[in-house]
């Protein structure tokens, strides 16, 4: 029998636990994109996710006997919190099976609601299989995170609220997809009442089960899923969610990890809230869609009204460093290069001149060759075309250049491995320097260095602090130490001599390891 989703959504029981979340304009992002961007703030729910809507609606419709037996769910975290809160409110036992990859912040939140946690498998699909086995063994009632009409209807109340909160023009709604419950519910409601609105799903490139399934015309199970966006790491979408998404969605856009990180930063700049990766997917998809359309596929006029559902904010704190590192590249505001320059006097200054007044975000170098120097450098750019221009400028200045901006190995690993011992680094002194962080400050620092002493090591990374911190190795013969001290005293920057630091002598110094005391 066909499900009347319009009726189920209109009569869903969600507001015993859920709030009608605000629909807010992201002013900064709207100005940047030239469209009105509205964020549906599901991150402000009591469990910081939309998932409690579907969980509570399902459990509120259970019979007394079913609730008395207790419930069980499989979840990467947010559905788990929804089930735990709903069970706490309804006074029943809840067992949650979670992948072992689930962030600790989500596990702790579930335990705090009084639910029992069982960790099993690497993905939602692994946890789901174990939960089904426990359900059969213990006689529990299974609360599916997405493939259930009552769960879908609960999530669909978000679509109902969007249309009520903004009865005027809406050109498109962007919805993150894992198993598809949110997209199915919102699309089923909006398509019925406002067929003029484009409904666009968003998935990550490494967890795109729904996109592949719709393209194939049948559900496709992925062998592996990416775990950065753990809230959407689903290998196999639901039967009902597949049917609804296939029928109602206009398209699905894929975004990568860097784009998700950039979207987290965008939302933070507008709201001062930090979304989890899955929670930011809709915003990342919205931006990707705007960029694609602006390049000629449709060429929409500026001033459209675009809604993105910010669906979760259970961010693991330990991921923030990675997000910060990758956001600028995801926004196409940082370009990364490997540049080869001659090991000769004056070449460093010519390289600085080629960089110009741009803000340098990272600079890594270790002397390794008597003839040439290989420099790993990050530079802040306004767009990808400026990155191409910089690369051409380096080449024109006689510096062979590799553009590593889209190179995963370079971004993840190589940037941290530039260094090591070098037999060429004789007479090396190691110093740390601090200078006021301003655009162009690093280049000014480099040009202030005395050309009489060769730079043999250099490490700098802009972390957004008030002061830039640099580690520099300079080859200074013993006869020049007095002149070098005079140079330091007139440089005007704070400095620390690290030449005897034990870690430096173990990993970087030209001296043999046995020389370290």
GROMACS .gro file of C-alpha atoms in nm, residues 67-288:
model
  222
   67UNK     CA    1   0.835  -0.011   2.384
   68UNK     CA    2   0.837  -0.234   2.692
   69UNK     CA    3   1.068  -0.477   2.514
   70UNK     CA    4   1.313  -0.198   2.449
   71UNK     CA    5   1.455  -0.063   2.125
   72UNK     CA    6   1.780  -0.111   1.934
   73UNK     CA    7   1.937   0.102   1.665
   74UNK     CA    8   2.248   0.112   1.448
   75UNK     CA    9   2.404   0.451   1.396
   76UNK     CA   10   2.722   0.644   1.331
   77UNK     CA   11   2.620   0.876   1.611
   78UNK     CA   12   2.343   1.128   1.547
   79UNK     CA   13   2.057   0.880   1.506
   80UNK     CA   14   2.194   0.711   1.817
   81UNK     CA   15   2.155   1.032   2.015
   82UNK     CA   16   1.804   1.078   1.880
   83UNK     CA   17   1.703   0.727   1.984
   84UNK     CA   18   1.870   0.767   2.324
   85UNK     CA   19   1.690   1.096   2.394
   86UNK     CA   20   1.358   0.955   2.271
   87UNK     CA   21   1.397   0.644   2.487
   88UNK     CA   22   1.480   0.862   2.786
   89UNK     CA   23   1.168   1.071   2.723
   90UNK     CA   24   0.944   0.765   2.664
   91UNK     CA   25   1.093   0.562   2.951
   92UNK     CA   26   1.223   0.258   2.762
   93UNK     CA   27   1.551   0.071   2.726
   94UNK     CA   28   1.772   0.161   2.428
   95UNK     CA   29   2.069  -0.032   2.288
   96UNK     CA   30   2.278   0.143   2.024
   97UNK     CA   31   2.525  -0.036   1.796
   98UNK     CA   32   2.783   0.212   1.664
   99UNK     CA   33   3.082   0.167   1.429
  100UNK     CA   34   3.416   0.164   1.605
  101UNK     CA   35   3.508   0.469   1.395
  102UNK     CA   36   3.239   0.684   1.563
  103UNK     CA   37   3.383   1.004   1.719
  104UNK     CA   38   3.406   0.982   2.096
  105UNK     CA   39   3.194   1.295   2.138
  106UNK     CA   40   2.896   1.108   1.990
  107UNK     CA   41   2.954   0.796   2.199
  108UNK     CA   42   2.973   1.003   2.517
  109UNK     CA   43   2.654   1.190   2.425
  110UNK     CA   44   2.464   0.861   2.380
  111UNK     CA   45   2.589   0.722   2.710
  112UNK     CA   46   2.489   1.045   2.883
  113UNK     CA   47   2.129   0.984   2.772
  114UNK     CA   48   2.125   0.649   2.950
  115UNK     CA   49   2.149   0.424   2.645
  116UNK     CA   50   2.371   0.116   2.618
  117UNK     CA   51   2.645   0.135   2.351
  118UNK     CA   52   2.787  -0.158   2.156
  119UNK     CA   53   3.078  -0.080   1.919
  120UNK     CA   54   3.102  -0.301   1.611
  121UNK     CA   55   3.243  -0.270   1.256
  122UNK     CA   56   3.391   0.014   1.054
  123UNK     CA   57   3.074   0.155   0.897
  124UNK     CA   58   2.703   0.192   0.949
  125UNK     CA   59   2.637  -0.119   0.738
  126UNK     CA   60   2.862  -0.329   0.964
  127UNK     CA   61   2.688  -0.195   1.275
  128UNK     CA   62   2.347  -0.254   1.118
  129UNK     CA   63   2.414  -0.623   1.060
  130UNK     CA   64   2.521  -0.671   1.422
  131UNK     CA   65   2.218  -0.478   1.549
  132UNK     CA   66   1.981  -0.704   1.355
  133UNK     CA   67   2.145  -1.008   1.514
  134UNK     CA   68   2.105  -0.857   1.863
  135UNK     CA   69   1.745  -0.762   1.789
  136UNK     CA   70   1.655  -1.120   1.704
  137UNK     CA   71   1.842  -1.259   2.000
  138UNK     CA   72   1.699  -1.023   2.262
  139UNK     CA   73   1.353  -0.946   2.122
  140UNK     CA   74   1.416  -0.572   2.086
  141UNK     CA   75   1.235  -0.336   1.848
  142UNK     CA   76   1.457  -0.205   1.570
  143UNK     CA   77   1.450   0.170   1.501
  144UNK     CA   78   1.596   0.219   1.155
  145UNK     CA   79   1.796   0.538   1.100
  146UNK     CA   80   1.649   0.606   0.756
  147UNK     CA   81   1.459   0.326   0.579
  148UNK     CA   82   1.129   0.347   0.767
  149UNK     CA   83   0.818   0.553   0.672
  150UNK     CA   84   0.779   0.696   1.023
  151UNK     CA   85   1.147   0.797   1.035
  152UNK     CA   86   1.125   0.948   0.687
  153UNK     CA   87   0.812   1.139   0.787
  154UNK     CA   88   0.982   1.274   1.098
  155UNK     CA   89   1.270   1.408   0.891
  156UNK     CA   90   1.019   1.544   0.638
  157UNK     CA   91   0.893   1.794   0.897
  158UNK     CA   92   1.205   1.995   0.810
  159UNK     CA   93   1.066   2.050   0.461
  160UNK     CA   94   0.733   2.150   0.609
  161UNK     CA   95   0.903   2.409   0.830
  162UNK     CA   96   1.113   2.550   0.543
  163UNK     CA   97   0.803   2.621   0.333
  164UNK     CA   98   0.621   2.772   0.628
  165UNK     CA   99   0.915   2.986   0.735
  166UNK     CA  100   0.987   3.113   0.384
  167UNK     CA  101   0.665   3.116   0.182
  168UNK     CA  102   0.826   3.328  -0.091
  169UNK     CA  103   1.055   3.223  -0.372
  170UNK     CA  104   1.294   2.933  -0.316
  171UNK     CA  105   1.497   2.820  -0.614
  172UNK     CA  106   1.669   2.515  -0.468
  173UNK     CA  107   1.706   2.314  -0.147
  174UNK     CA  108   2.031   2.125  -0.081
  175UNK     CA  109   2.018   1.814   0.137
  176UNK     CA  110   2.297   1.586   0.262
  177UNK     CA  111   2.250   1.217   0.188
  178UNK     CA  112   2.381   0.917   0.376
  179UNK     CA  113   2.110   0.651   0.382
  180UNK     CA  114   1.865   0.900   0.236
  181UNK     CA  115   1.605   0.950   0.510
  182UNK     CA  116   1.642   1.328   0.529
  183UNK     CA  117   1.644   1.378   0.152
  184UNK     CA  118   1.350   1.140   0.104
  185UNK     CA  119   1.135   1.308   0.368
  186UNK     CA  120   1.208   1.667   0.266
  187UNK     CA  121   1.170   1.587  -0.105
  188UNK     CA  122   0.841   1.398  -0.058
  189UNK     CA  123   0.684   1.698   0.115
  190UNK     CA  124   0.832   1.982  -0.090
  191UNK     CA  125   0.770   1.816  -0.428
  192UNK     CA  126   0.402   1.772  -0.342
  193UNK     CA  127   0.343   2.137  -0.248
  194UNK     CA  128   0.615   2.327  -0.436
  195UNK     CA  129   0.713   2.135  -0.751
  196UNK     CA  130   0.894   2.447  -0.879
  197UNK     CA  131   1.174   2.411  -0.621
  198UNK     CA  132   1.482   2.217  -0.731
  199UNK     CA  133   1.573   1.943  -0.484
  200UNK     CA  134   1.944   1.862  -0.484
  201UNK     CA  135   2.109   1.589  -0.282
  202UNK     CA  136   2.473   1.613  -0.175
  203UNK     CA  137   2.714   1.327  -0.108
  204UNK     CA  138   3.088   1.288  -0.067
  205UNK     CA  139   3.288   1.147  -0.355
  206UNK     CA  140   3.389   0.847  -0.142
  207UNK     CA  141   3.042   0.771   0.004
  208UNK     CA  142   2.812   0.814  -0.295
  209UNK     CA  143   2.591   0.506  -0.270
  210UNK     CA  144   2.271   0.699  -0.352
  211UNK     CA  145   2.423   0.871  -0.656
  212UNK     CA  146   2.554   0.542  -0.791
  213UNK     CA  147   2.223   0.368  -0.720
  214UNK     CA  148   2.015   0.629  -0.902
  215UNK     CA  149   2.254   0.621  -1.196
  216UNK     CA  150   2.229   0.241  -1.213
  217UNK     CA  151   1.854   0.226  -1.158
  218UNK     CA  152   1.898  -0.009  -0.863
  219UNK     CA  153   2.057  -0.003  -0.520
  220UNK     CA  154   2.434  -0.036  -0.535
  221UNK     CA  155   2.630  -0.147  -0.230
  222UNK     CA  156   2.971   0.014  -0.196
  223UNK     CA  157   3.266  -0.201  -0.093
  224UNK     CA  158   3.421   0.081   0.109
  225UNK     CA  159   3.310   0.425   0.226
  226UNK     CA  160   3.507   0.730   0.330
  227UNK     CA  161   3.493   0.800   0.701
  228UNK     CA  162   3.569   1.172   0.721
  229UNK     CA  163   3.196   1.247   0.687
  230UNK     CA  164   3.106   0.968   0.927
  231UNK     CA  165   2.741   1.075   0.948
  232UNK     CA  166   2.690   0.987   0.581
  233UNK     CA  167   2.923   0.683   0.561
  234UNK     CA  168   2.659   0.440   0.433
  235UNK     CA  169   2.744   0.151   0.199
  236UNK     CA  170   2.385   0.065   0.102
  237UNK     CA  171   2.092   0.307   0.096
  238UNK     CA  172   1.741   0.204   0.198
  239UNK     CA  173   1.483   0.055  -0.036
  240UNK     CA  174   1.222   0.320   0.044
  241UNK     CA  175   1.468   0.609   0.054
  242UNK     CA  176   1.606   0.499  -0.283
  243UNK     CA  177   1.256   0.493  -0.430
  244UNK     CA  178   1.171   0.839  -0.302
  245UNK     CA  179   1.506   1.001  -0.388
  246UNK     CA  180   1.498   0.850  -0.736
  247UNK     CA  181   1.148   0.987  -0.790
  248UNK     CA  182   1.179   1.331  -0.634
  249UNK     CA  183   1.540   1.455  -0.645
  250UNK     CA  184   1.648   1.664  -0.942
  251UNK     CA  185   2.015   1.567  -0.907
  252UNK     CA  186   2.291   1.469  -0.668
  253UNK     CA  187   2.612   1.672  -0.641
  254UNK     CA  188   2.934   1.517  -0.514
  255UNK     CA  189   3.186   1.708  -0.302
  256UNK     CA  190   3.526   1.609  -0.164
  257UNK     CA  191   3.682   1.639   0.179
  258UNK     CA  192   3.842   1.977   0.110
  259UNK     CA  193   3.509   2.123  -0.001
  260UNK     CA  194   3.342   1.995   0.315
  261UNK     CA  195   3.617   2.155   0.527
  262UNK     CA  196   3.570   2.485   0.343
  263UNK     CA  197   3.195   2.470   0.409
  264UNK     CA  198   3.257   2.415   0.781
  265UNK     CA  199   3.466   2.731   0.779
  266UNK     CA  200   3.200   2.922   0.583
  267UNK     CA  201   2.929   2.839   0.836
  268UNK     CA  202   3.159   2.924   1.125
  269UNK     CA  203   3.229   3.267   0.977
  270UNK     CA  204   2.856   3.336   0.944
  271UNK     CA  205   2.722   3.175   1.262
  272UNK     CA  206   3.022   3.104   1.489
  273UNK     CA  207   2.894   2.745   1.502
  274UNK     CA  208   3.107   2.447   1.401
  275UNK     CA  209   2.928   2.187   1.190
  276UNK     CA  210   3.044   1.829   1.160
  277UNK     CA  211   3.146   1.718   0.809
  278UNK     CA  212   2.809   1.557   0.730
  279UNK     CA  213   2.634   1.865   0.867
  280UNK     CA  214   2.822   2.088   0.622
  281UNK     CA  215   2.771   1.877   0.307
  282UNK     CA  216   2.461   2.066   0.195
  283UNK     CA  217   2.649   2.395   0.211
  284UNK     CA  218   2.943   2.245   0.021
  285UNK     CA  219   2.703   2.116  -0.245
  286UNK     CA  220   2.532   2.453  -0.271
  287UNK     CA  221   2.866   2.624  -0.334
  288UNK     CA  222   2.970   2.360  -0.590
   0.00000   0.00000   0.00000
